[in-house]
Amino acid sequence: MKPYLLILALMTSYLNAAAPAFPNRSWKADTPGLTMSKDASYDDATGTIEVTASDKAVIPLLVDAQPNVGTHSYALKGEVKYEKVGGTGFLETWTSIGAGKAFSRSLGDYGPMGKLTGTSAWREFILPMNMMGSSEPAKQIEMNVVLPDGGKVWLRHLRLEPMDFGASGFPFMTIMIAASAGTAAIVVLVVWRSKRRRSRETEIKRMMAADA
């Protein structure tokens, strides 16, 4: 076996290594550890959550105190429908990690991470959270709807699913609101690992080209 092939196998094994994934977790009214804000209403028959903007731009929606995602990267997925949303509205999650928090927001121009503006029929949304490099598990996940200029939003089929950022290459940056040096280090480690991965992939390609 050629030396570079052995190195390639070892590198691939390392890059694909990840913490064990968690089972998909549905966010329903009766899910243990999940609480719904009084600012939202829930339709038991359809499993739909409804939010109407009041005088507050940020409307608390759900808090999951038992997410059980550990240190594994995850995505909150579901479907959203909205009506007469003024300006730029969006969905967001806040994840408590150690002494700090990280957020994800749907502020894209299109796609499942697209912002909320105007009126839309049901469409899929995704709010990913990159936990790579974190030694602290996610303790709590909060979800808000942000409607600075009014509107009405419906949500359904909410769930937490594992997400492998290393395999998917999903273009997302986790932003930490650091409350200590430890949480700030998580961001540094994520960036450092990303750069190291790209460097290794470049080196692998160089070795393979040289052998050819």
Coordinates of C-alpha atoms in Angstrom, one line a residue:
M1 CA 0.0 0.0 0.0
K2 CA 1.4 3.4 -1.0
P3 CA 2.3 5.7 1.9
Y4 CA -0.1 8.5 0.8
L5 CA -3.0 6.0 0.7
L6 CA -2.5 5.1 4.3
I7 CA -2.2 8.7 5.3
L8 CA -5.4 9.4 3.2
A9 CA -7.3 6.6 5.1
L10 CA -6.2 7.9 8.5
M11 CA -7.1 11.5 7.6
T12 CA -10.5 10.5 6.3
S13 CA -11.2 8.5 9.5
Y14 CA -10.2 11.4 11.6
L15 CA -12.3 14.0 9.7
N16 CA -15.4 11.8 9.7
A17 CA -15.1 11.1 13.5
A18 CA -18.0 12.8 15.4
A19 CA -19.8 12.5 18.6
P20 CA -22.7 10.0 18.5
A21 CA -25.8 11.5 17.0
F22 CA -29.0 12.0 19.1
P23 CA -32.5 10.8 18.2
N24 CA -34.7 13.2 16.3
R25 CA -36.7 15.2 18.8
S26 CA -40.2 16.5 17.9
W27 CA -41.2 19.9 19.4
K28 CA -44.9 19.4 20.3
A29 CA -47.0 20.8 23.1
D30 CA -46.6 17.7 25.2
T31 CA -42.8 17.2 24.6
P32 CA -41.1 16.8 28.0
G33 CA -39.0 19.8 28.9
L34 CA -40.6 22.1 26.2
T35 CA -42.6 25.2 27.3
M36 CA -44.5 27.5 25.1
S37 CA -44.7 31.3 25.5
K38 CA -48.0 32.9 26.4
D39 CA -47.4 35.1 23.3
A40 CA -48.1 32.1 21.0
S41 CA -51.2 30.0 20.5
Y42 CA -51.3 26.2 19.8
D43 CA -53.9 24.4 17.7
D44 CA -54.1 20.8 19.1
A45 CA -56.0 19.6 16.0
T46 CA -53.4 20.6 13.5
G47 CA -50.3 20.9 15.7
T48 CA -49.8 24.4 14.4
I49 CA -48.4 27.3 16.4
E50 CA -49.6 30.8 15.6
V51 CA -47.9 34.1 16.4
T52 CA -49.3 37.6 15.8
A53 CA -47.0 40.6 16.2
S54 CA -47.8 42.9 19.0
D55 CA -45.8 46.0 20.1
K56 CA -42.7 43.8 20.7
A57 CA -40.2 43.1 17.9
V58 CA -39.0 39.9 19.5
I59 CA -41.7 37.4 20.3
P60 CA -40.6 34.5 22.5
L61 CA -42.0 31.2 21.2
L62 CA -40.5 28.0 22.7
V63 CA -37.9 27.0 25.3
D64 CA -36.5 23.4 25.3
A65 CA -34.8 22.8 28.7
Q66 CA -34.1 19.1 27.8
P67 CA -32.8 19.2 24.2
N68 CA -30.5 16.2 24.8
V69 CA -28.4 17.0 21.8
G70 CA -25.2 16.9 23.8
T71 CA -22.2 18.5 21.9
H72 CA -23.5 17.3 18.5
S73 CA -24.3 19.9 15.8
Y74 CA -28.0 20.1 15.2
A75 CA -30.7 21.8 13.1
L76 CA -34.1 23.0 14.1
K77 CA -36.3 22.2 11.1
G78 CA -40.0 22.7 10.4
E79 CA -42.4 24.5 8.1
V80 CA -43.4 28.2 8.3
K81 CA -46.2 30.2 6.8
Y82 CA -46.7 34.0 7.2
E83 CA -49.0 36.8 6.2
K84 CA -48.4 40.6 5.9
V85 CA -45.0 40.6 7.5
G86 CA -43.6 44.1 7.2
G87 CA -39.9 44.9 6.8
T88 CA -37.5 42.0 7.5
G89 CA -38.8 39.4 9.9
F90 CA -37.0 36.2 10.8
L91 CA -36.9 33.1 13.0
E92 CA -34.0 32.6 15.5
T93 CA -32.7 30.1 18.0
W94 CA -30.5 30.8 21.0
T95 CA -28.5 27.9 22.4
S96 CA -27.1 28.0 25.9
I97 CA -23.6 26.5 25.9
G98 CA -21.6 26.6 29.1
A99 CA -21.7 30.2 30.4
G100 CA -22.5 31.7 27.0
K101 CA -25.0 31.6 24.1
A102 CA -25.0 31.2 20.4
F103 CA -27.6 32.1 17.9
S104 CA -28.8 31.1 14.4
R105 CA -31.2 33.3 12.3
S106 CA -33.1 32.9 9.1
L107 CA -31.9 36.0 7.3
G108 CA -31.0 34.6 3.9
D109 CA -32.6 36.1 0.7
Y110 CA -34.1 32.7 -0.3
G111 CA -34.1 29.0 0.6
P112 CA -34.8 27.3 3.9
M113 CA -32.8 30.0 5.8
G114 CA -34.7 32.8 4.0
K115 CA -36.1 35.8 5.9
L116 CA -39.8 36.4 6.5
T117 CA -41.2 39.2 4.5
G118 CA -44.6 39.8 2.9
T119 CA -46.9 36.7 2.6
S120 CA -45.9 33.1 1.9
A121 CA -47.6 29.7 1.8
W122 CA -46.1 26.8 3.8
R123 CA -42.4 26.4 3.2
E124 CA -39.6 24.5 4.9
F125 CA -37.1 26.3 7.2
I126 CA -33.9 25.3 8.9
L127 CA -31.9 26.9 11.7
P128 CA -28.6 25.1 12.1
M129 CA -26.2 25.2 15.0
N130 CA -22.5 24.2 14.6
M131 CA -21.4 22.7 17.9
M132 CA -18.0 21.5 16.5
G133 CA -15.2 22.1 19.0
S134 CA -17.5 22.6 22.0
S135 CA -16.7 20.5 25.1
E136 CA -19.9 21.8 26.8
P137 CA -23.3 20.3 25.8
A138 CA -26.2 22.5 24.8
K139 CA -28.2 23.1 28.0
Q140 CA -31.2 24.9 26.6
I141 CA -32.5 26.0 23.2
E142 CA -34.9 28.9 22.8
M143 CA -36.8 29.9 19.7
N144 CA -38.1 33.4 18.9
V145 CA -40.0 35.0 16.0
V146 CA -38.8 38.5 15.2
L147 CA -41.4 40.8 13.5
P148 CA -40.3 44.4 13.9
D149 CA -43.0 45.7 11.5
G150 CA -45.9 43.4 12.3
G151 CA -47.4 40.4 10.7
K152 CA -48.7 36.9 11.5
V153 CA -46.7 33.6 11.5
W154 CA -47.7 30.0 11.6
L155 CA -45.3 27.1 12.4
R156 CA -45.6 23.3 12.3
H157 CA -43.7 20.0 12.2
L158 CA -40.9 21.5 14.4
R159 CA -38.1 19.1 15.3
L160 CA -34.4 18.9 16.2
E161 CA -32.2 16.7 14.0
P162 CA -28.5 15.9 14.0
M163 CA -26.4 17.7 11.5
D164 CA -22.9 16.9 10.2
F165 CA -21.2 20.2 9.2
G166 CA -18.1 18.3 8.2
A167 CA -19.8 16.2 5.6
S168 CA -22.4 18.7 4.3
G169 CA -20.1 21.7 4.1
F170 CA -23.1 23.9 5.1
P171 CA -22.1 27.5 4.8
F172 CA -22.9 28.7 8.3
M173 CA -21.0 30.5 11.0
T174 CA -21.9 30.0 14.7
I175 CA -21.7 33.4 16.5
M176 CA -21.0 33.1 20.2
I177 CA -22.1 35.7 22.8
A178 CA -19.2 35.1 25.1
A179 CA -19.7 35.3 28.8
S180 CA -16.3 33.8 29.6
A181 CA -12.9 32.9 28.0
G182 CA -14.1 29.3 27.7
T183 CA -17.0 30.1 25.4
A184 CA -15.0 32.4 23.3
A185 CA -12.5 29.6 22.8
I186 CA -15.2 27.5 21.2
V187 CA -15.4 29.9 18.3
V188 CA -11.6 30.0 17.9
L189 CA -11.5 26.2 17.9
V190 CA -14.2 25.9 15.3
V191 CA -12.4 28.3 13.0
W192 CA -9.0 26.6 13.6
R193 CA -10.4 23.1 12.9
S194 CA -12.0 24.4 9.7
K195 CA -8.7 25.9 8.5
R196 CA -6.8 22.7 9.4
R197 CA -9.4 20.6 7.5
R198 CA -9.0 22.7 4.4
S199 CA -5.2 22.4 4.7
R200 CA -5.3 18.6 4.9
E201 CA -7.7 18.3 2.0
T202 CA -5.3 20.5 -0.1
E203 CA -2.4 18.3 0.9
I204 CA -4.3 15.1 0.0
K205 CA -5.1 16.4 -3.4
R206 CA -1.4 17.5 -3.9
M207 CA -0.2 14.0 -3.0
M208 CA -2.6 12.3 -5.3
A209 CA -1.7 14.6 -8.2
A210 CA 2.0 13.9 -7.7
D211 CA 1.5 10.1 -7.7
A212 CA -0.5 10.3 -10.9

